[in-house]
Tab-separated table of C-alpha atoms and ligand atoms in Angstrom:
chain	number	residue	atom	x	y	z
I	249	MET	CA	102.641	100.785	82.008
I	250	THR	CA	103.409	97.094	82.558
I	251	ALA	CA	106.740	95.971	83.903
I	252	THR	CA	109.107	94.130	81.595
I	253	THR	CA	110.883	90.930	82.696
I	254	HIS	CA	114.253	91.340	84.314
I	255	SER	CA	116.785	88.847	85.699
I	256	PRO	CA	117.891	89.341	89.271
I	257	ALA	CA	121.468	90.457	89.902
I	258	SER	CA	123.638	87.359	89.552
I	259	THR	CA	126.361	88.419	92.013
I	260	GLU	CA	126.082	88.694	95.796
I	261	ALA	CA	127.465	92.263	95.737
I	262	PRO	CA	125.515	94.869	97.803
I	263	LEU	CA	122.546	96.226	95.889
I	264	ALA	CA	123.915	99.579	95.126
I	265	PRO	CA	121.897	102.550	93.761
I	266	GLY	CA	122.194	102.953	90.064
I	267	THR	CA	122.540	99.233	89.409
I	268	ALA	CA	119.677	97.561	91.310
I	269	ARG	CA	115.990	97.589	90.586
I	270	ILE	CA	113.733	97.691	93.694
I	271	GLY	CA	110.150	96.476	93.558
I	272	PHE	CA	107.913	98.091	96.202
I	273	ILE	CA	104.330	97.206	97.056
I	274	GLY	CA	102.283	99.274	99.499
I	275	LEU	CA	102.615	103.047	98.999
I	276	GLY	CA	100.671	104.253	102.116
I	277	ASN	CA	101.694	106.396	105.040
I	278	MET	CA	104.998	104.560	105.351
I	279	GLY	CA	105.637	103.232	101.842
I	280	SER	CA	105.245	106.671	100.194
I	281	GLY	CA	108.151	108.146	102.210
I	282	MET	CA	110.295	105.033	101.901
I	283	THR	CA	109.936	104.917	98.071
I	284	ARG	CA	110.706	108.598	97.739
I	285	ASN	CA	113.930	108.057	99.648
I	286	LEU	CA	114.860	104.985	97.559
I	287	GLN	CA	114.274	106.986	94.424
I	288	ALA	CA	116.273	109.985	95.799
I	289	ALA	CA	119.169	107.569	96.512
I	290	GLY	CA	119.231	106.570	92.888
I	291	TYR	CA	117.354	103.211	92.803
I	292	GLN	CA	115.172	102.388	89.849
I	293	LEU	CA	111.721	101.480	91.259
I	294	VAL	CA	108.944	99.179	90.085
I	295	VAL	CA	105.810	99.819	92.177
I	296	ASN	CA	102.252	98.638	92.841
I	297	ASP	CA	99.448	99.463	95.213
I	298	VAL	CA	95.691	98.857	95.081
I	299	ARG	CA	95.444	102.641	94.913
I	300	GLN	CA	97.259	103.440	91.622
I	301	GLU	CA	97.023	107.154	92.329
I	302	SER	CA	99.403	106.677	95.265
I	303	ALA	CA	102.192	106.061	92.640
I	304	ALA	CA	101.626	109.215	90.613
I	305	ASP	CA	104.632	111.210	91.945
I	306	LEU	CA	106.972	108.211	91.869
I	307	ILE	CA	106.033	107.531	88.222
I	308	ALA	CA	106.517	111.196	87.379
I	309	ASN	CA	110.056	110.838	88.781
I	310	GLY	CA	110.833	107.700	86.714
I	311	ALA	CA	109.426	104.745	88.549
I	312	GLU	CA	107.686	102.016	86.605
I	313	TRP	CA	104.105	100.805	87.423
I	314	ALA	CA	103.517	97.055	87.443
I	315	ALA	CA	99.981	95.573	87.164
I	316	ASN	CA	100.364	93.229	90.103
I	317	ALA	CA	102.775	91.807	92.668
I	318	ALA	CA	104.004	89.033	90.376
I	319	ALA	CA	104.903	91.638	87.738
I	320	VAL	CA	106.745	93.717	90.349
I	321	ALA	CA	108.690	90.616	91.487
I	322	ALA	CA	109.496	89.548	87.921
I	323	SER	CA	111.154	92.808	87.071
I	324	SER	CA	113.102	93.576	90.273
I	325	ASP	CA	116.292	92.431	91.985
I	326	VAL	CA	114.478	92.599	95.331
I	327	VAL	CA	110.833	93.117	96.103
I	328	ILE	CA	109.761	94.963	99.294
I	329	THR	CA	106.320	94.947	100.844
I	330	MET	CA	104.950	97.576	103.307
I	331	LEU	CA	101.346	96.389	103.841
I	332	PRO	CA	98.791	96.870	106.667
I	333	THR	CA	98.309	93.364	108.130
I	334	PRO	CA	99.403	89.709	107.831
I	335	LYS	CA	96.254	89.088	105.735
I	336	HIS	CA	97.314	91.687	103.193
I	337	VAL	CA	100.898	90.290	103.225
I	338	GLU	CA	99.534	86.799	102.570
I	339	ALA	CA	97.365	87.914	99.658
I	340	VAL	CA	100.229	89.802	98.022
I	341	ALA	CA	102.918	87.147	98.648
I	342	MET	CA	101.022	83.971	98.000
I	343	GLY	CA	97.739	84.796	96.284
I	344	PRO	CA	97.050	84.649	92.552
I	345	GLY	CA	99.355	87.125	90.759
I	346	GLY	CA	101.467	87.285	93.951
I	347	ILE	CA	105.185	87.648	94.644
I	348	LEU	CA	105.886	83.918	94.764
I	349	GLU	CA	104.539	83.535	91.244
I	350	GLY	CA	106.746	86.323	89.891
I	351	LEU	CA	110.050	85.881	91.716
I	352	SER	CA	112.873	84.474	89.534
I	353	ASP	CA	115.055	81.661	90.883
I	354	GLY	CA	117.332	83.159	93.551
I	355	GLY	CA	115.028	86.190	93.966
I	356	THR	CA	114.559	88.079	97.166
I	357	TRP	CA	111.504	89.303	99.045
I	358	VAL	CA	111.814	91.627	102.056
I	359	ASP	CA	108.673	92.186	104.149
I	360	MET	CA	108.936	95.459	106.043
I	361	SER	CA	105.321	95.339	107.338
I	362	THR	CA	104.678	94.844	111.049
I	363	SER	CA	103.592	91.199	110.715
I	364	VAL	CA	104.273	87.596	111.768
I	365	PRO	CA	106.552	84.924	110.329
I	366	GLU	CA	103.945	82.430	109.072
I	367	VAL	CA	103.558	83.828	105.528
I	368	ALA	CA	107.273	84.422	105.131
I	369	ASN	CA	108.020	80.909	106.313
I	370	ARG	CA	105.594	79.413	103.797
I	371	VAL	CA	107.087	81.435	100.929
I	372	ARG	CA	110.581	80.409	102.026
I	373	GLU	CA	109.570	76.742	102.114
I	374	ALA	CA	107.743	76.880	98.831
I	375	GLY	CA	110.665	78.689	97.168
I	376	ALA	CA	113.519	76.778	98.780
I	377	ALA	CA	114.214	74.551	95.772
I	378	ARG	CA	114.382	77.727	93.605
I	379	GLY	CA	116.763	79.473	95.984
I	380	ILE	CA	114.254	82.182	96.899
I	381	ARG	CA	115.328	84.336	99.801
I	382	VAL	CA	113.041	85.964	102.314
I	383	LEU	CA	113.801	88.519	105.063
I	384	ASP	CA	111.672	90.295	107.594
I	385	ALA	CA	112.675	93.946	108.182
I	386	PRO	CA	109.926	95.885	109.992
I	387	VAL	CA	110.559	99.454	111.069
I	388	SER	CA	110.019	102.073	113.818
I	389	GLY	CA	110.023	105.804	113.430
I	390	MET	CA	106.490	106.794	112.325
I	391	SER	CA	105.549	108.295	109.015
I	392	VAL	CA	107.840	111.198	109.845
I	393	GLY	CA	110.819	108.842	109.994
I	394	ALA	CA	109.732	107.227	106.723
I	395	ALA	CA	109.615	110.632	105.057
I	396	SER	CA	112.972	111.757	106.446
I	397	GLY	CA	114.778	108.452	105.730
I	398	MET	CA	115.558	108.001	109.434
I	399	LEU	CA	113.706	104.802	110.219
I	400	GLN	CA	114.974	102.245	112.633
I	401	ILE	CA	115.012	98.832	110.896
I	402	PHE	CA	115.045	95.412	112.578
I	403	VAL	CA	116.194	92.687	110.193
I	404	GLY	CA	115.692	88.990	110.566
I	405	GLY	CA	117.465	86.674	108.144
I	406	ASP	CA	120.725	85.340	106.874
I	407	THR	CA	123.834	87.461	107.358
I	408	GLY	CA	124.836	87.396	103.627
I	409	ASP	CA	121.422	88.578	102.570
I	410	VAL	CA	121.391	91.356	105.165
I	411	ALA	CA	124.825	92.574	103.945
I	412	ARG	CA	123.570	92.503	100.335
I	413	LEU	CA	120.565	94.577	101.243
I	414	ARG	CA	122.315	97.091	103.538
I	415	PRO	CA	122.549	99.925	101.015
I	416	VAL	CA	118.842	99.530	100.315
I	417	PHE	CA	118.054	99.753	104.029
I	418	GLU	CA	120.388	102.725	104.403
I	419	ALA	CA	118.409	104.614	101.776
I	420	MET	CA	115.342	104.369	104.052
I	421	GLY	CA	116.740	104.255	107.539
I	422	ASP	CA	119.313	105.665	109.962
I	423	PRO	CA	122.572	103.717	109.252
I	424	GLU	CA	123.301	103.631	113.017
I	425	ARG	CA	119.970	102.012	113.799
I	426	ILE	CA	119.740	99.295	111.110
I	427	LEU	CA	119.984	96.213	113.330
I	428	HIS	CA	120.430	92.575	112.259
I	429	VAL	CA	118.468	91.166	115.194
I	430	GLY	CA	118.651	87.439	114.386
I	431	GLY	CA	117.371	84.710	112.095
I	432	HIS	CA	114.076	84.621	110.204
I	433	GLY	CA	111.218	86.049	112.195
I	434	ALA	CA	113.412	87.891	114.769
I	435	GLY	CA	112.750	91.241	113.120
I	436	TYR	CA	108.970	90.781	113.403
I	437	ALA	CA	109.323	89.788	117.086
I	438	VAL	CA	111.524	92.763	118.026
I	439	LYS	CA	109.137	95.207	116.317
I	440	LEU	CA	106.064	93.777	118.069
I	441	MET	CA	107.816	94.024	121.453
I	442	ILE	CA	108.795	97.648	120.833
I	443	ASN	CA	105.228	98.623	119.947
I	444	GLN	CA	103.827	96.711	122.869
I	445	LEU	CA	106.037	98.560	125.292
I	446	TRP	CA	105.452	101.955	123.661
I	447	PHE	CA	101.673	101.518	123.728
I	448	SER	CA	101.929	100.403	127.365
I	449	HIS	CA	103.931	103.554	128.160
I	450	LEU	CA	101.209	105.634	126.477
I	451	VAL	CA	98.401	104.157	128.536
I	452	ALA	CA	100.368	104.408	131.814
I	453	THR	CA	101.385	107.990	131.062
I	454	ALA	CA	97.791	108.959	130.290
I	455	GLU	CA	96.596	107.555	133.586
I	456	VAL	CA	99.308	109.303	135.607
I	457	LEU	CA	98.981	112.701	133.943
I	458	SER	CA	95.186	112.640	134.222
I	459	THR	CA	95.229	111.638	137.890
I	460	GLY	CA	97.850	114.198	138.805
I	461	VAL	CA	96.162	117.046	137.004
I	462	LYS	CA	92.792	116.097	138.505
I	463	ALA	CA	94.524	116.132	141.928
I	464	GLY	CA	95.426	119.776	141.268
I	465	VAL	CA	99.035	119.611	140.013
I	466	ASP	CA	100.016	121.732	137.009
I	467	LEU	CA	100.447	119.489	133.970
I	468	GLU	CA	103.921	120.711	132.968
I	469	VAL	CA	105.156	120.754	136.591
I	470	LEU	CA	104.034	117.118	136.902
I	471	ARG	CA	105.650	116.145	133.597
I	472	GLN	CA	108.995	117.826	134.582
I	473	ALA	CA	108.907	116.029	137.963
I	474	LEU	CA	108.354	112.732	136.185
I	475	ILE	CA	111.295	113.494	133.766
I	476	ALA	CA	113.549	114.200	136.705
I	477	SER	CA	112.484	111.022	138.492
I	478	PRO	CA	113.267	107.262	138.022
I	479	ALA	CA	109.815	107.012	136.371
I	480	ASN	CA	110.995	108.976	133.293
I	481	SER	CA	110.469	107.477	129.815
I	482	ASN	CA	110.967	108.594	126.244
I	483	PHE	CA	107.214	108.814	125.981
I	484	VAL	CA	106.941	111.207	128.966
I	485	GLN	CA	109.914	113.264	127.808
I	486	ASN	CA	109.240	113.473	124.115
I	487	ASP	CA	106.373	111.641	122.360
I	488	VAL	CA	103.540	112.846	124.587
I	489	LEU	CA	104.371	116.465	123.641
I	490	SER	CA	102.676	115.830	120.244
I	491	ILE	CA	99.367	115.817	122.200
I	492	LEU	CA	100.170	118.197	124.996
I	493	ASN	CA	101.607	120.903	122.685
I	494	HIS	CA	99.797	120.369	119.453
I	495	GLY	CA	96.657	118.216	120.137
I	496	ASP	CA	98.101	115.779	117.575
I	497	TYR	CA	97.267	112.111	118.156
I	498	ASP	CA	99.374	110.955	115.162
I	499	GLU	CA	96.901	110.085	112.403
I	500	GLY	CA	99.994	108.942	110.420
I	501	PHE	CA	99.504	105.671	112.171
I	502	ALA	CA	95.887	104.547	112.384
I	503	ILE	CA	94.594	103.093	115.645
I	504	ALA	CA	93.255	100.119	113.630
I	505	LEU	CA	96.836	99.175	112.828
I	506	ALA	CA	97.927	99.754	116.422
I	507	CYS	CA	95.210	97.318	117.541
I	508	LYS	CA	96.484	94.862	114.941
I	509	ASP	CA	100.029	95.110	116.359
I	510	LEU	CA	98.788	94.633	119.966
I	511	GLY	CA	96.791	91.556	118.901
I	512	LEU	CA	99.818	90.101	117.187
I	513	SER	CA	101.947	90.834	120.271
I	514	VAL	CA	99.503	89.032	122.607
I	515	ASP	CA	99.280	86.145	120.119
I	516	LEU	CA	103.069	85.891	120.086
I	517	ALA	CA	103.151	85.714	123.901
I	518	ARG	CA	100.467	83.040	123.832
I	519	SER	CA	102.334	81.030	121.250
I	520	VAL	CA	105.484	80.992	123.363
I	521	GLY	CA	103.566	80.341	126.567
I	522	VAL	CA	104.217	83.687	128.387
I	523	PRO	CA	101.360	85.104	130.477
I	524	VAL	CA	101.017	88.850	129.593
I	525	GLU	CA	98.197	90.356	131.679
I	526	LEU	CA	99.383	93.920	131.180
I	527	SER	CA	99.739	93.578	127.385
I	528	SER	CA	96.261	92.096	127.127
I	529	LEU	CA	94.791	95.022	129.149
I	530	VAL	CA	96.583	97.564	126.935
I	531	GLU	CA	95.204	95.776	123.836
I	532	GLN	CA	91.652	95.998	125.237
I	533	LEU	CA	92.025	99.705	126.045
I	534	TYR	CA	93.232	100.330	122.487
I	535	ARG	CA	90.278	98.426	121.131
I	536	ARG	CA	87.934	100.481	123.298
I	537	ALA	CA	89.432	103.650	121.886
I	538	LYS	CA	89.133	102.320	118.325
I	539	ALA	CA	85.475	101.520	118.873
I	540	LEU	CA	84.799	105.000	120.334
I	541	TYR	CA	86.890	107.219	118.058
I	542	GLY	CA	87.031	105.208	114.835
I	543	ASP	CA	89.532	103.064	112.848
I	544	THR	CA	91.404	106.030	111.345
I	545	ALA	CA	91.966	107.907	114.646
I	546	GLY	CA	95.644	108.329	115.519
I	547	GLU	CA	97.693	105.790	117.410
I	548	MET	CA	97.804	108.042	120.518
I	549	THR	CA	94.003	108.394	120.701
I	550	PRO	CA	93.691	106.170	123.825
I	551	VAL	CA	94.831	109.214	125.754
I	552	LYS	CA	91.384	110.635	124.975
I	553	LEU	CA	89.788	107.882	127.037
I	554	TYR	CA	91.385	109.565	130.064
I	555	GLU	CA	90.788	113.102	128.863
I	556	ASP	CA	87.061	112.203	128.531
I	557	ALA	CA	87.109	110.678	132.015
I	558	ILE	CA	88.450	113.838	133.666
I	559	GLY	CA	86.430	116.167	131.438
I	560	MET	CA	89.401	118.131	130.056
I	561	GLN	CA	92.078	117.900	127.456
I	562	LEU	CA	95.730	117.459	128.553
I	563	ARG	CA	97.312	120.535	127.039
I	564	THR	CA	100.221	122.742	127.996
I	565	ALA	CA	100.120	126.492	127.721
I	566	ALA	CA	102.356	126.067	124.673
I	567	GLU	CA	99.614	124.361	122.673
I	568	GLY	CA	99.595	125.553	119.059
I	569	ALA	CA	103.237	126.677	119.330
Q	74	LIG	P1	98.724	102.339	105.172
Q	74	LIG	O1	97.385	101.694	105.383
Q	74	LIG	O2	98.847	103.814	105.181
Q	74	LIG	O3	99.381	101.803	103.794
Q	74	LIG	C1	99.221	100.538	103.286
Q	74	LIG	C2	99.258	100.533	101.808
Q	74	LIG	O4	99.120	99.194	101.313
Q	74	LIG	C3	98.079	101.359	101.233
Q	74	LIG	O5	98.529	102.288	100.276
Q	74	LIG	C4	97.182	100.279	100.609
Q	74	LIG	O6	96.412	100.765	99.452
Q	74	LIG	C5	98.173	99.241	100.219
Q	74	LIG	N1	97.638	97.917	99.990
Q	74	LIG	C6	96.739	97.228	100.784
Q	74	LIG	N2	96.462	96.030	100.208
Q	74	LIG	C7	97.216	95.956	99.087
Q	74	LIG	C8	97.343	94.944	98.061
Q	74	LIG	N3	96.654	93.774	98.136
Q	74	LIG	N4	98.156	95.177	97.072
Q	74	LIG	C9	98.854	96.337	96.974
Q	74	LIG	N5	98.753	97.357	97.879
Q	74	LIG	C10	97.966	97.157	98.932
Q	74	LIG	O7	99.651	101.655	106.291
Q	74	LIG	P2	101.038	102.239	106.877
Q	74	LIG	O8	100.741	103.200	107.979
Q	74	LIG	O9	101.876	102.695	105.741
Q	74	LIG	O10	101.643	100.922	107.518
Q	74	LIG	C11	102.175	99.862	106.740
Q	74	LIG	C12	102.821	98.880	107.648
Q	74	LIG	O11	103.856	99.561	108.437
Q	74	LIG	C13	101.901	98.281	108.719
Q	74	LIG	O12	102.213	96.930	108.930
Q	74	LIG	C14	102.143	99.106	109.958
Q	74	LIG	O13	101.820	98.404	111.117
Q	74	LIG	C15	103.636	99.402	109.808
Q	74	LIG	N6	104.088	100.594	110.466
Q	74	LIG	C16	103.463	101.771	110.368
Q	74	LIG	C17	103.973	102.879	111.043
Q	74	LIG	C18	103.252	104.255	110.948
Q	74	LIG	O14	103.587	105.146	111.724
Q	74	LIG	N7	102.269	104.462	110.020
Q	74	LIG	C19	105.160	102.832	111.746
Q	74	LIG	C20	105.875	101.624	111.765
Q	74	LIG	C21	105.328	100.501	111.127
């Protein structure tokens, strides 16, 4: 089915369910859960993905399929992208049949991908005379958070636009953790810094647990001692349990995308002139794990580098529980 043309809402009222049409491009690990929650909240959806089959359930529940990004943009009040890399964002936003072609005057594009400001800036500049609005609103919370509608969302853009989009964000995220973090590009920067620190925690935790266990300390005794110490972190206390208890390295976020995020983070540091030796090392370790275990391995797979080094898996007695 091809989308029909539709004028964007003329008022600046918040885009409430039942009245607003949301375009959504990128129905992967994250986008599939986010669109299901938008639909459940009562938004009419217009969707597109290179994999049309990814839209089957949404269409069965009343979403409209559009042939390309321009058609999505032409028939929506706001168009959202949730795409793998800046290259994909550029193709969808500015390529032939892209968002810029389809957006009506005054239309809005929100990029929720983990990306960089360059493409959004170019769309904003190209669309300035037509009143086109662009926001960056990347997310944290893994595919589990996307599915449960509890994402954390970091929004960069104008205050009025953020207020207008708030109900849309609330359909996908935790209302307490939808943060307007600054002007255009601030959302992308905050998201990259969060991932950089989390991936750094992962590598540091893998080193410490492997060394301690190899030195003869019980894994869970060591972890509890770390939790009770000033060295505690959310990763030690919570996230690492996915591996220790279940052998789950989180394939919901591919290591290829983690490497993309780390590369963008190091690039950002370079562009603002900050030396980041530790971040660069973490990026290289991630790239080594990607080369060894494959692009689709989970984002926590670098822990395996250390498990391989000590010749054992880091698992608690509760594994499989
Ligand atoms: P994914 O690869 O699972 O999904 C991306 C989707 O985009 C796929 O369905 C793909 O077919 C589609 N796509 C690619 N090119 C397209 C095009 N030209 N036109 C239309 N559709 C196209 O990726 P994901 O895990 O959902 O991640 C999406 C974004 O969210 C990434 O920027 C990622 O870094 C970020 N992110 C992911 C997670 C996570 O846990 N997976 C968490 C936070 C942020």
